[in-house]
Short mmCIF file of N, CA, C and O in Angstrom, two decimals:
data_model
loop_
_atom_site.label_atom_id
_atom_site.label_comp_id
_atom_site.label_asym_id
_atom_site.label_seq_id
_atom_site.Cartn_x
_atom_site.Cartn_y
_atom_site.Cartn_z
N MET A 1 133.54 -34.61 6.62
CA MET A 1 132.24 -34.86 7.17
C MET A 1 131.57 -36.06 6.50
O MET A 1 130.53 -36.48 6.95
N SER A 2 132.09 -36.57 5.43
CA SER A 2 131.43 -37.67 4.73
C SER A 2 131.40 -38.95 5.56
O SER A 2 130.57 -39.81 5.32
N GLY A 3 132.26 -39.09 6.56
CA GLY A 3 132.29 -40.28 7.40
C GLY A 3 131.41 -40.17 8.63
O GLY A 3 131.34 -41.10 9.43
N LEU A 4 130.72 -39.05 8.79
CA LEU A 4 129.86 -38.83 9.96
C LEU A 4 128.63 -39.73 9.88
O LEU A 4 127.94 -39.75 8.87
N LYS A 5 128.39 -40.47 10.97
CA LYS A 5 127.23 -41.35 11.00
C LYS A 5 126.37 -41.01 12.20
O LYS A 5 126.87 -40.75 13.29
N VAL A 6 125.06 -41.02 12.01
CA VAL A 6 124.10 -40.75 13.07
C VAL A 6 123.21 -41.97 13.21
O VAL A 6 122.70 -42.49 12.22
N ASP A 7 123.05 -42.44 14.44
CA ASP A 7 122.19 -43.59 14.70
C ASP A 7 120.73 -43.13 14.68
O ASP A 7 120.25 -42.53 15.64
N LEU A 8 120.05 -43.42 13.61
CA LEU A 8 118.66 -42.99 13.45
C LEU A 8 117.67 -43.89 14.18
O LEU A 8 116.48 -43.61 14.19
N ASP A 9 118.16 -44.95 14.78
CA ASP A 9 117.31 -45.88 15.52
C ASP A 9 117.68 -45.94 16.99
O ASP A 9 117.34 -46.90 17.68
N TRP A 10 118.35 -44.92 17.49
CA TRP A 10 118.75 -44.88 18.89
C TRP A 10 117.54 -44.77 19.79
O TRP A 10 116.54 -44.14 19.47
N SER A 11 117.62 -45.42 20.95
CA SER A 11 116.56 -45.34 21.94
C SER A 11 117.19 -45.28 23.33
O SER A 11 118.25 -45.86 23.56
N ASP A 12 116.52 -44.57 24.24
CA ASP A 12 117.03 -44.50 25.61
C ASP A 12 116.47 -45.62 26.49
O ASP A 12 116.75 -45.68 27.67
N GLU A 13 115.70 -46.52 25.89
CA GLU A 13 115.14 -47.62 26.66
C GLU A 13 116.26 -48.49 27.22
O GLU A 13 117.18 -48.89 26.51
N GLY A 14 116.21 -48.74 28.49
CA GLY A 14 117.23 -49.54 29.16
C GLY A 14 118.50 -48.78 29.49
O GLY A 14 119.43 -49.34 30.04
N LEU A 15 118.54 -47.49 29.16
CA LEU A 15 119.73 -46.69 29.43
C LEU A 15 119.93 -46.49 30.93
O LEU A 15 121.03 -46.53 31.43
N PHE A 16 118.83 -46.27 31.62
CA PHE A 16 118.88 -46.07 33.07
C PHE A 16 118.03 -47.12 33.75
O PHE A 16 116.94 -47.44 33.28
N GLN A 17 118.54 -47.64 34.83
CA GLN A 17 117.78 -48.61 35.60
C GLN A 17 116.95 -47.90 36.65
O GLN A 17 117.44 -47.02 37.34
N ALA A 18 115.68 -48.29 36.75
CA ALA A 18 114.81 -47.69 37.77
C ALA A 18 114.98 -48.47 39.07
O ALA A 18 115.17 -49.68 39.05
N PRO A 19 114.95 -47.83 40.19
CA PRO A 19 114.88 -46.38 40.33
C PRO A 19 116.23 -45.74 40.05
O PRO A 19 117.28 -46.37 40.21
N LEU A 20 116.19 -44.47 39.64
CA LEU A 20 117.43 -43.74 39.38
C LEU A 20 118.18 -43.51 40.69
O LEU A 20 117.56 -43.33 41.75
N ARG A 21 119.49 -43.49 40.60
CA ARG A 21 120.29 -43.13 41.77
C ARG A 21 119.99 -41.68 42.11
O ARG A 21 119.64 -40.89 41.23
N LEU A 22 120.11 -41.33 43.36
CA LEU A 22 119.78 -39.97 43.80
C LEU A 22 120.60 -38.91 43.08
O LEU A 22 120.08 -37.86 42.73
N ASP A 23 121.88 -39.18 42.85
CA ASP A 23 122.72 -38.19 42.18
C ASP A 23 122.29 -38.00 40.72
O ASP A 23 122.23 -36.88 40.21
N THR A 24 121.94 -39.08 40.04
CA THR A 24 121.48 -38.99 38.66
C THR A 24 120.15 -38.25 38.59
O THR A 24 119.96 -37.37 37.74
N GLU A 25 119.25 -38.59 39.47
CA GLU A 25 117.95 -37.91 39.52
C GLU A 25 118.13 -36.42 39.79
O GLU A 25 117.48 -35.58 39.16
N PHE A 26 119.05 -36.07 40.69
CA PHE A 26 119.32 -34.67 41.02
C PHE A 26 119.84 -33.91 39.80
O PHE A 26 119.37 -32.81 39.49
N VAL A 27 120.80 -34.50 39.08
CA VAL A 27 121.38 -33.84 37.91
C VAL A 27 120.32 -33.60 36.84
O VAL A 27 120.22 -32.50 36.29
N PHE A 28 119.52 -34.60 36.53
CA PHE A 28 118.47 -34.43 35.52
C PHE A 28 117.45 -33.38 35.95
O PHE A 28 117.02 -32.56 35.14
N LYS A 29 117.08 -33.40 37.20
CA LYS A 29 116.11 -32.42 37.70
C LYS A 29 116.67 -31.01 37.59
O LYS A 29 115.99 -30.09 37.14
N ARG A 30 117.92 -30.80 37.98
CA ARG A 30 118.54 -29.46 37.92
C ARG A 30 118.70 -28.99 36.48
O ARG A 30 118.49 -27.82 36.18
N MET A 31 119.08 -29.88 35.57
CA MET A 31 119.22 -29.49 34.16
C MET A 31 117.87 -29.03 33.61
O MET A 31 117.79 -28.01 32.92
N THR A 32 116.82 -29.78 33.91
CA THR A 32 115.48 -29.42 33.43
C THR A 32 115.03 -28.10 34.04
O THR A 32 114.53 -27.22 33.33
N GLU A 33 115.22 -27.92 35.34
CA GLU A 33 114.83 -26.68 36.01
C GLU A 33 115.57 -25.49 35.42
O GLU A 33 114.97 -24.43 35.19
N ALA A 34 116.87 -25.63 35.17
CA ALA A 34 117.67 -24.53 34.62
C ALA A 34 117.18 -24.15 33.23
O ALA A 34 117.07 -22.97 32.90
N THR A 35 116.87 -25.15 32.41
CA THR A 35 116.37 -24.89 31.06
C THR A 35 115.03 -24.18 31.10
O THR A 35 114.82 -23.16 30.44
N LEU A 36 114.10 -24.72 31.89
CA LEU A 36 112.77 -24.13 31.98
C LEU A 36 112.82 -22.71 32.53
O LEU A 36 112.14 -21.82 32.02
N THR A 37 113.65 -22.47 33.53
CA THR A 37 113.79 -21.13 34.11
C THR A 37 114.34 -20.15 33.08
O THR A 37 113.82 -19.04 32.93
N ALA A 38 115.37 -20.55 32.36
CA ALA A 38 115.98 -19.67 31.36
C ALA A 38 114.99 -19.28 30.28
O ALA A 38 114.92 -18.11 29.87
N VAL A 39 114.20 -20.23 29.82
CA VAL A 39 113.23 -19.94 28.76
C VAL A 39 112.09 -19.08 29.29
O VAL A 39 111.66 -18.12 28.66
N ARG A 40 111.61 -19.39 30.47
CA ARG A 40 110.46 -18.66 31.02
C ARG A 40 110.82 -17.22 31.41
O ARG A 40 109.95 -16.36 31.43
N GLN A 41 112.08 -16.96 31.72
CA GLN A 41 112.49 -15.61 32.12
C GLN A 41 112.56 -14.65 30.94
O GLN A 41 112.46 -13.45 31.11
N GLY A 42 112.72 -15.16 29.76
CA GLY A 42 112.83 -14.31 28.58
C GLY A 42 111.52 -14.19 27.84
O GLY A 42 110.54 -14.84 28.16
N ASP A 43 111.53 -13.35 26.84
CA ASP A 43 110.36 -13.18 25.99
C ASP A 43 110.56 -14.05 24.75
O ASP A 43 110.73 -13.56 23.64
N HIS A 44 110.58 -15.36 24.97
CA HIS A 44 110.86 -16.30 23.89
C HIS A 44 109.56 -16.79 23.27
O HIS A 44 108.79 -17.50 23.90
N ARG A 45 109.32 -16.38 22.05
CA ARG A 45 108.10 -16.80 21.36
C ARG A 45 108.32 -18.09 20.59
O ARG A 45 107.37 -18.78 20.23
N ALA A 46 109.58 -18.42 20.34
CA ALA A 46 109.91 -19.66 19.65
C ALA A 46 111.08 -20.32 20.37
O ALA A 46 112.03 -19.66 20.75
N VAL A 47 110.97 -21.63 20.56
CA VAL A 47 112.00 -22.40 21.25
C VAL A 47 112.32 -23.62 20.40
O VAL A 47 111.41 -24.33 19.94
N LEU A 48 113.61 -23.87 20.19
CA LEU A 48 114.06 -25.06 19.47
C LEU A 48 114.72 -25.99 20.48
O LEU A 48 115.72 -25.63 21.10
N ASP A 49 114.17 -27.17 20.68
CA ASP A 49 114.72 -28.16 21.59
C ASP A 49 115.50 -29.16 20.76
O ASP A 49 114.94 -30.06 20.13
N VAL A 50 116.82 -28.98 20.70
CA VAL A 50 117.69 -29.83 19.88
C VAL A 50 118.02 -31.10 20.66
O VAL A 50 118.47 -31.05 21.79
N GLY A 51 117.78 -32.24 20.03
CA GLY A 51 117.97 -33.52 20.70
C GLY A 51 116.88 -33.73 21.74
O GLY A 51 117.14 -34.08 22.88
N CYS A 52 115.64 -33.52 21.32
CA CYS A 52 114.51 -33.49 22.26
C CYS A 52 114.18 -34.84 22.87
O CYS A 52 113.43 -34.91 23.85
N GLY A 53 114.73 -35.92 22.33
CA GLY A 53 114.46 -37.24 22.91
C GLY A 53 112.98 -37.54 22.97
O GLY A 53 112.28 -37.51 21.97
N ARG A 54 112.48 -37.81 24.16
CA ARG A 54 111.06 -38.16 24.35
C ARG A 54 110.13 -36.96 24.25
O ARG A 54 108.92 -37.11 24.26
N GLY A 55 110.68 -35.75 24.22
CA GLY A 55 109.87 -34.55 24.08
C GLY A 55 109.31 -34.01 25.38
O GLY A 55 108.50 -33.09 25.37
N SER A 56 109.73 -34.55 26.51
CA SER A 56 109.15 -34.12 27.78
C SER A 56 109.48 -32.67 28.12
O SER A 56 108.61 -31.94 28.61
N ASP A 57 110.70 -32.23 27.84
CA ASP A 57 111.03 -30.82 28.10
C ASP A 57 110.28 -29.91 27.14
O ASP A 57 109.79 -28.84 27.54
N ALA A 58 110.16 -30.31 25.88
CA ALA A 58 109.43 -29.51 24.91
C ALA A 58 107.98 -29.32 25.34
O ALA A 58 107.44 -28.22 25.23
N LEU A 59 107.38 -30.36 25.87
CA LEU A 59 106.00 -30.25 26.36
C LEU A 59 105.90 -29.25 27.51
O LEU A 59 104.97 -28.46 27.58
N ARG A 60 106.87 -29.27 28.40
CA ARG A 60 106.85 -28.36 29.56
C ARG A 60 107.15 -26.93 29.15
O ARG A 60 106.82 -25.99 29.88
N LEU A 61 107.78 -26.74 27.99
CA LEU A 61 108.10 -25.39 27.52
C LEU A 61 106.94 -24.74 26.77
O LEU A 61 106.96 -23.55 26.53
N CYS A 62 105.96 -25.54 26.40
CA CYS A 62 104.81 -25.00 25.67
C CYS A 62 104.04 -24.01 26.53
O CYS A 62 103.98 -24.15 27.75
N GLY A 63 103.47 -23.03 25.88
CA GLY A 63 102.66 -22.04 26.58
C GLY A 63 101.95 -21.17 25.57
O GLY A 63 102.24 -21.22 24.36
N PRO A 64 101.03 -20.34 26.04
CA PRO A 64 100.28 -19.46 25.14
C PRO A 64 101.22 -18.56 24.33
O PRO A 64 102.11 -17.92 24.89
N GLY A 65 101.03 -18.55 23.03
CA GLY A 65 101.83 -17.67 22.17
C GLY A 65 103.25 -18.13 21.94
O GLY A 65 104.07 -17.39 21.40
N ARG A 66 103.59 -19.36 22.32
CA ARG A 66 104.96 -19.86 22.16
C ARG A 66 104.96 -21.06 21.23
O ARG A 66 104.18 -21.98 21.40
N LEU A 67 105.85 -21.05 20.26
CA LEU A 67 106.04 -22.16 19.35
C LEU A 67 107.24 -22.96 19.84
O LEU A 67 108.33 -22.41 19.99
N VAL A 68 107.05 -24.23 20.10
CA VAL A 68 108.14 -25.10 20.54
C VAL A 68 108.32 -26.19 19.49
O VAL A 68 107.36 -26.88 19.13
N VAL A 69 109.55 -26.32 18.99
CA VAL A 69 109.86 -27.32 17.98
C VAL A 69 110.93 -28.24 18.55
O VAL A 69 111.96 -27.78 19.05
N GLY A 70 110.66 -29.54 18.51
CA GLY A 70 111.64 -30.53 18.96
C GLY A 70 112.36 -31.13 17.76
O GLY A 70 111.73 -31.53 16.79
N LEU A 71 113.67 -31.16 17.84
CA LEU A 71 114.50 -31.71 16.77
C LEU A 71 115.18 -32.96 17.31
O LEU A 71 115.87 -32.90 18.33
N GLU A 72 114.94 -34.09 16.65
CA GLU A 72 115.48 -35.37 17.12
C GLU A 72 115.78 -36.26 15.92
O GLU A 72 114.87 -36.55 15.13
N PRO A 73 117.03 -36.69 15.75
CA PRO A 73 117.37 -37.52 14.59
C PRO A 73 116.89 -38.97 14.70
O PRO A 73 116.68 -39.62 13.69
N SER A 74 116.69 -39.48 15.90
CA SER A 74 116.30 -40.87 16.06
C SER A 74 114.82 -41.07 15.78
O SER A 74 113.96 -40.45 16.40
N ARG A 75 114.53 -41.95 14.83
CA ARG A 75 113.14 -42.25 14.49
C ARG A 75 112.38 -42.81 15.69
O ARG A 75 111.21 -42.50 15.90
N ILE A 76 113.04 -43.63 16.48
CA ILE A 76 112.41 -44.24 17.65
C ILE A 76 112.05 -43.18 18.68
O ILE A 76 110.93 -43.14 19.20
N MET A 77 113.01 -42.31 19.00
CA MET A 77 112.76 -41.28 20.00
C MET A 77 111.74 -40.26 19.49
O MET A 77 110.91 -39.76 20.26
N LEU A 78 111.79 -39.95 18.21
CA LEU A 78 110.83 -39.00 17.62
C LEU A 78 109.41 -39.57 17.69
O LEU A 78 108.46 -38.84 18.00
N ARG A 79 109.27 -40.86 17.45
CA ARG A 79 107.96 -41.50 17.56
C ARG A 79 107.45 -41.39 19.00
O ARG A 79 106.28 -41.07 19.22
N THR A 80 108.32 -41.62 19.96
CA THR A 80 107.93 -41.49 21.37
C THR A 80 107.53 -40.06 21.69
O THR A 80 106.54 -39.82 22.38
N ALA A 81 108.28 -39.09 21.17
CA ALA A 81 107.95 -37.68 21.42
C ALA A 81 106.59 -37.34 20.82
O ALA A 81 105.79 -36.64 21.46
N ARG A 82 106.31 -37.83 19.64
CA ARG A 82 104.99 -37.57 19.01
C ARG A 82 103.86 -38.18 19.84
O ARG A 82 102.79 -37.61 19.94
N GLU A 83 104.10 -39.36 20.41
CA GLU A 83 103.08 -39.99 21.25
C GLU A 83 102.82 -39.18 22.51
O GLU A 83 101.70 -39.19 23.02
N ASN A 84 103.85 -38.52 23.00
CA ASN A 84 103.69 -37.66 24.20
C ASN A 84 102.92 -36.41 23.86
O ASN A 84 102.35 -35.78 24.68
#
């Protein structure tokens, strides 16, 4: 594991060109819906969003009595999540 490297300055800027292709938009929408549905169906008082990126899913998972923690190694993406 000593050779493992993590890009702490990774950003998703420029990763996708707007507008998104319909298939890409569909996949992202379904992944988000599936995650939100799974969390909302249970009695989850704490949620850990690993690789939270911009934090948009973590924001949507927030609710009364629920602790949501976003974990993101990239300083750039974490700064964006904090701004959100």
